[in-house]
Amino acid sequence: MGKTAIITGAGQGIGEAAAYRLAKDGFSIAAADINQQTVTKVVQNLRDQGFQAKAYVLDVADRQAVFDLVDEAVSDLGELDVFINNAGIAFIDSVIDSDPEKISRLFDVNLKGTYWGIQAAAAKFKHQGHGGRIINAASLAGIEASALQSAYSASKFGIRGLTQSAAKELAPDQITVNSYSPGIVRTPLRDAIDERTSQIKGISVAQQQANCLTEIGLGREATPEDVAEIIAWFASPSAAYITGQSLLVDGGMHFS
């Protein structure tokens, strides 16, 4: 069998785009998502185009489910080469009004889910004995915190720290750990963010989106495919000597 990549949150948005992009690079795709309907559709489309892919349904907040995912994907598709911790959620509210249950759920999915993915992938890579790539979803909000996104920003700052720590620890095993930090990407998640933000600010969704555009140097939002190109690069031989890094994909919103 050839190369295998596991992608969480592969049912839509950036995860879906990454699945198509890595399939074109010759990877067998283990597409994982909490939404069975969307991830099944993505996998069927991949298969219709001649790619090898299989759908897996799980909640990344469940540590055992993530470990089971890795074992099942390797059994079905072959040895693991790349694990992409893409699954994530967000909610918009002021820091003082944020609901404790929403905060806990967000950290369970975004931060703990990424932690479990790193653990499961690293354990499998060590067992296989030939290294591997772990690629995590950070965010511009984890470099420059966003108002009304306190929990989301905190989780993404945490993912950047987790990426760096894991990269240092796993480097002797030839396991690289990097993250991508998108700015504004037009996805269903972003649609929900814009709708809720516009409600809080008392403006239209169109005005909210127009205001955001003024912050982007290149003058347009990112597409999921823009971000998928960076994911594919981290997974490629070209990035073999890169680890512990978080690469901004934001069209010039922030310079670090």
Coordinates of C-alpha atoms in Angstrom, one line a residue:
M1 CA 0.0 0.0 0.0
G2 CA 1.0 3.6 -0.5
K3 CA 1.0 6.7 1.8
T4 CA -1.9 7.2 4.2
A5 CA -3.1 10.4 5.7
I6 CA -5.7 10.8 8.5
I7 CA -7.7 14.0 8.4
T8 CA -10.1 15.0 11.2
G9 CA -12.9 17.4 10.5
A10 CA -12.8 16.2 6.9
G11 CA -16.5 16.6 6.2
Q12 CA -16.4 20.2 5.1
G13 CA -14.3 23.3 4.8
I14 CA -10.5 23.1 5.2
G15 CA -10.6 19.4 6.1
E16 CA -12.5 18.5 2.9
A17 CA -10.2 20.6 0.8
A18 CA -7.2 19.0 2.4
A19 CA -8.6 15.5 1.6
Y20 CA -8.8 16.3 -2.1
R21 CA -5.4 18.0 -2.2
L22 CA -3.6 15.1 -0.4
A23 CA -5.4 12.5 -2.5
K24 CA -4.0 14.2 -5.6
D25 CA -0.5 13.8 -4.0
G26 CA -1.0 10.1 -3.8
F27 CA -2.3 9.7 -0.3
S28 CA -4.9 7.2 0.7
I29 CA -7.3 9.3 2.8
A30 CA -8.8 8.4 6.1
A31 CA -11.5 11.1 6.3
A32 CA -12.8 11.5 9.9
D33 CA -15.7 13.7 11.1
I34 CA -18.4 13.8 13.7
N35 CA -21.0 14.3 10.9
Q36 CA -21.5 11.0 9.1
Q37 CA -23.5 12.5 6.3
T38 CA -20.9 15.0 5.2
V39 CA -17.8 12.8 5.6
T40 CA -19.5 10.0 3.7
K41 CA -20.2 12.4 0.8
V42 CA -16.6 13.6 0.7
V43 CA -15.3 10.0 0.6
Q44 CA -17.8 9.0 -2.1
N45 CA -16.7 12.0 -4.2
L46 CA -13.0 11.0 -3.7
R47 CA -13.7 7.4 -4.8
D48 CA -15.7 8.6 -7.8
Q49 CA -12.6 10.5 -8.9
G50 CA -10.5 7.3 -8.5
F51 CA -8.9 8.0 -5.2
Q52 CA -8.6 5.6 -2.3
A53 CA -10.5 6.8 0.8
K54 CA -12.6 5.6 3.7
A55 CA -14.9 7.5 6.1
Y56 CA -14.7 7.3 9.9
V57 CA -17.2 8.8 12.3
L58 CA -16.0 10.0 15.7
D59 CA -15.9 12.8 18.2
V60 CA -12.2 13.9 18.6
A61 CA -12.9 14.8 22.2
D62 CA -13.1 11.1 22.9
R63 CA -9.4 10.0 23.4
Q64 CA -10.1 6.3 22.9
A65 CA -12.0 7.0 19.7
V66 CA -9.0 8.9 18.3
F67 CA -6.7 6.0 19.1
D68 CA -9.2 3.5 17.6
L69 CA -9.3 5.7 14.5
V70 CA -5.6 5.4 14.0
D71 CA -5.6 1.6 14.4
E72 CA -8.6 1.2 12.1
A73 CA -7.2 3.5 9.4
V74 CA -3.9 1.7 9.4
S75 CA -5.6 -1.7 9.2
D76 CA -7.8 -0.5 6.3
L77 CA -5.4 1.7 4.3
G78 CA -1.8 0.9 5.4
E79 CA 0.9 2.4 7.5
L80 CA 0.3 6.0 8.7
D81 CA 2.4 8.8 7.2
V82 CA 0.5 12.0 8.1
F83 CA -2.0 12.9 10.8
I84 CA -3.9 16.2 10.4
N85 CA -5.6 17.5 13.5
N86 CA -8.1 19.7 11.6
A87 CA -11.3 19.3 13.6
G88 CA -12.4 22.3 15.5
I89 CA -15.4 24.4 16.7
A90 CA -16.0 28.0 17.6
F91 CA -18.5 30.2 19.3
I92 CA -18.9 33.9 19.5
D93 CA -19.7 35.8 22.8
S94 CA -18.2 38.3 25.2
V95 CA -15.7 36.9 27.7
I96 CA -18.0 37.6 30.6
D97 CA -21.1 36.1 29.0
S98 CA -19.5 32.9 27.6
D99 CA -21.3 29.8 28.7
P100 CA -19.2 27.4 30.8
E101 CA -20.6 24.4 29.0
K102 CA -19.7 25.9 25.6
I103 CA -16.2 26.7 26.9
S104 CA -15.6 23.2 28.2
R105 CA -16.9 21.7 24.9
L106 CA -14.6 23.9 22.8
F107 CA -11.5 23.0 24.8
D108 CA -12.5 19.4 24.7
V109 CA -12.7 19.4 20.9
N110 CA -10.0 22.0 19.9
L111 CA -7.3 21.6 22.4
K112 CA -7.8 18.1 23.9
G113 CA -8.8 16.7 20.6
T114 CA -5.5 17.9 19.1
Y115 CA -3.6 16.5 22.1
W116 CA -5.2 13.1 21.6
G117 CA -4.4 13.2 17.9
I118 CA -0.8 13.9 18.6
Q119 CA -0.6 11.1 21.2
A120 CA -2.3 8.6 18.9
A121 CA -0.3 9.5 15.8
A122 CA 3.0 9.7 17.6
A123 CA 2.5 6.3 19.3
K124 CA 1.7 4.7 15.9
F125 CA 4.7 6.5 14.2
K126 CA 7.0 5.2 17.0
H127 CA 5.7 1.7 16.5
Q128 CA 6.2 1.8 12.8
G129 CA 9.7 3.1 13.3
H130 CA 10.0 5.5 10.2
G131 CA 8.9 8.9 11.5
G132 CA 5.9 10.8 10.3
R133 CA 4.1 14.2 10.0
I134 CA 1.6 15.7 12.5
I135 CA -0.1 18.8 11.2
N136 CA -2.3 20.9 13.6
A137 CA -5.0 23.5 13.0
A138 CA -4.0 26.7 14.8
S139 CA -5.3 30.1 13.7
L140 CA -4.5 33.8 13.4
A141 CA -6.7 34.0 16.5
G142 CA -3.9 32.0 18.3
I143 CA -1.3 34.6 17.3
E144 CA -3.3 37.8 17.8
A145 CA -6.4 37.2 19.9
S146 CA -9.8 38.2 18.6
A147 CA -12.5 40.0 20.5
L148 CA -15.6 37.9 21.2
Q149 CA -13.6 34.7 20.7
S150 CA -11.8 34.3 24.0
A151 CA -12.2 30.6 24.3
Y152 CA -11.4 30.0 20.7
S153 CA -8.3 32.2 20.8
A154 CA -7.1 30.5 24.0
S155 CA -7.5 27.1 22.5
K156 CA -5.5 28.1 19.4
F157 CA -2.8 29.7 21.4
G158 CA -2.7 26.4 23.3
I159 CA -2.4 24.4 20.1
R160 CA 0.6 26.5 19.0
G161 CA 2.3 25.8 22.3
L162 CA 1.4 22.1 22.1
T163 CA 2.8 22.0 18.6
Q164 CA 6.2 23.4 19.7
S165 CA 6.5 21.2 22.7
A166 CA 5.6 18.0 20.8
A167 CA 8.0 19.0 18.0
K168 CA 10.9 19.2 20.5
E169 CA 10.0 15.9 22.1
L170 CA 9.3 13.9 19.0
A171 CA 12.1 15.2 16.8
P172 CA 14.5 12.3 17.8
D173 CA 12.0 9.9 16.3
Q174 CA 11.9 11.9 13.0
I175 CA 8.3 13.0 13.7
T176 CA 7.7 16.5 12.7
V177 CA 4.9 18.6 14.2
N178 CA 3.7 21.8 12.6
S179 CA 0.6 23.9 12.4
Y180 CA -1.2 26.2 10.0
S181 CA -2.8 29.4 11.1
P182 CA -5.6 30.6 8.8
G183 CA -7.0 34.1 8.9
I184 CA -10.5 34.5 7.4
V185 CA -11.5 31.4 5.4
R186 CA -15.0 31.2 3.9
T187 CA -16.3 28.0 5.4
P188 CA -19.6 27.0 7.2
L189 CA -17.8 27.7 10.5
R190 CA -16.9 31.2 9.3
D191 CA -20.5 31.8 8.2
A192 CA -21.7 31.1 11.7
I193 CA -19.0 33.3 13.2
D194 CA -20.1 36.2 10.9
E195 CA -23.8 35.8 11.7
R196 CA -23.3 35.8 15.5
T197 CA -20.8 38.6 15.4
S198 CA -23.1 40.8 13.4
Q199 CA -25.9 40.1 15.9
I200 CA -23.8 41.2 18.8
K201 CA -22.5 44.3 17.0
G202 CA -26.0 45.2 15.6
I203 CA -24.9 45.3 12.0
S204 CA -25.7 43.2 8.9
V205 CA -23.8 40.1 8.0
A206 CA -22.8 41.8 4.8
Q207 CA -21.3 44.8 6.7
Q208 CA -19.5 42.4 9.1
Q209 CA -17.9 40.7 6.2
A210 CA -17.0 43.9 4.5
N211 CA -15.4 45.2 7.7
C212 CA -13.3 42.1 7.8
L213 CA -12.1 42.5 4.2
T214 CA -10.5 45.8 5.1
E215 CA -8.1 43.9 7.4
I216 CA -6.8 41.6 4.6
G217 CA -3.9 43.0 2.7
L218 CA -4.6 40.9 -0.4
G219 CA -8.2 42.1 -0.4
R220 CA -10.0 38.8 -0.4
E221 CA -10.9 36.0 2.0
A222 CA -9.0 32.7 1.9
T223 CA -10.5 29.7 0.3
P224 CA -10.2 26.3 1.9
E225 CA -8.0 25.3 -1.0
D226 CA -5.6 28.1 -0.1
V227 CA -5.1 26.5 3.3
A228 CA -5.0 23.0 1.8
E229 CA -1.9 24.0 -0.2
I230 CA 0.0 24.7 3.0
I231 CA -1.2 21.5 4.6
A232 CA 0.0 19.6 1.5
W233 CA 3.4 21.3 1.7
F234 CA 3.8 20.4 5.4
A235 CA 3.0 16.8 4.3
S236 CA 5.4 16.8 1.4
P237 CA 9.2 16.0 1.2
S238 CA 9.8 19.7 0.8
A239 CA 9.0 20.2 4.5
A240 CA 11.1 17.3 5.8
Y241 CA 13.4 19.7 7.7
I242 CA 10.6 21.9 9.2
T243 CA 9.2 21.3 12.7
G244 CA 7.6 23.3 15.5
Q245 CA 6.4 26.0 13.2
S246 CA 3.1 27.7 12.7
L247 CA 2.6 29.2 9.3
L248 CA 0.1 32.1 8.8
V249 CA -2.3 31.8 5.9
D250 CA -4.0 35.1 6.2
G251 CA -3.5 37.2 3.1
G252 CA -1.4 39.8 5.0
M253 CA -3.5 40.4 8.1
H254 CA -0.6 40.0 10.5
F255 CA 3.1 39.9 10.2
S256 CA 5.2 38.1 12.8

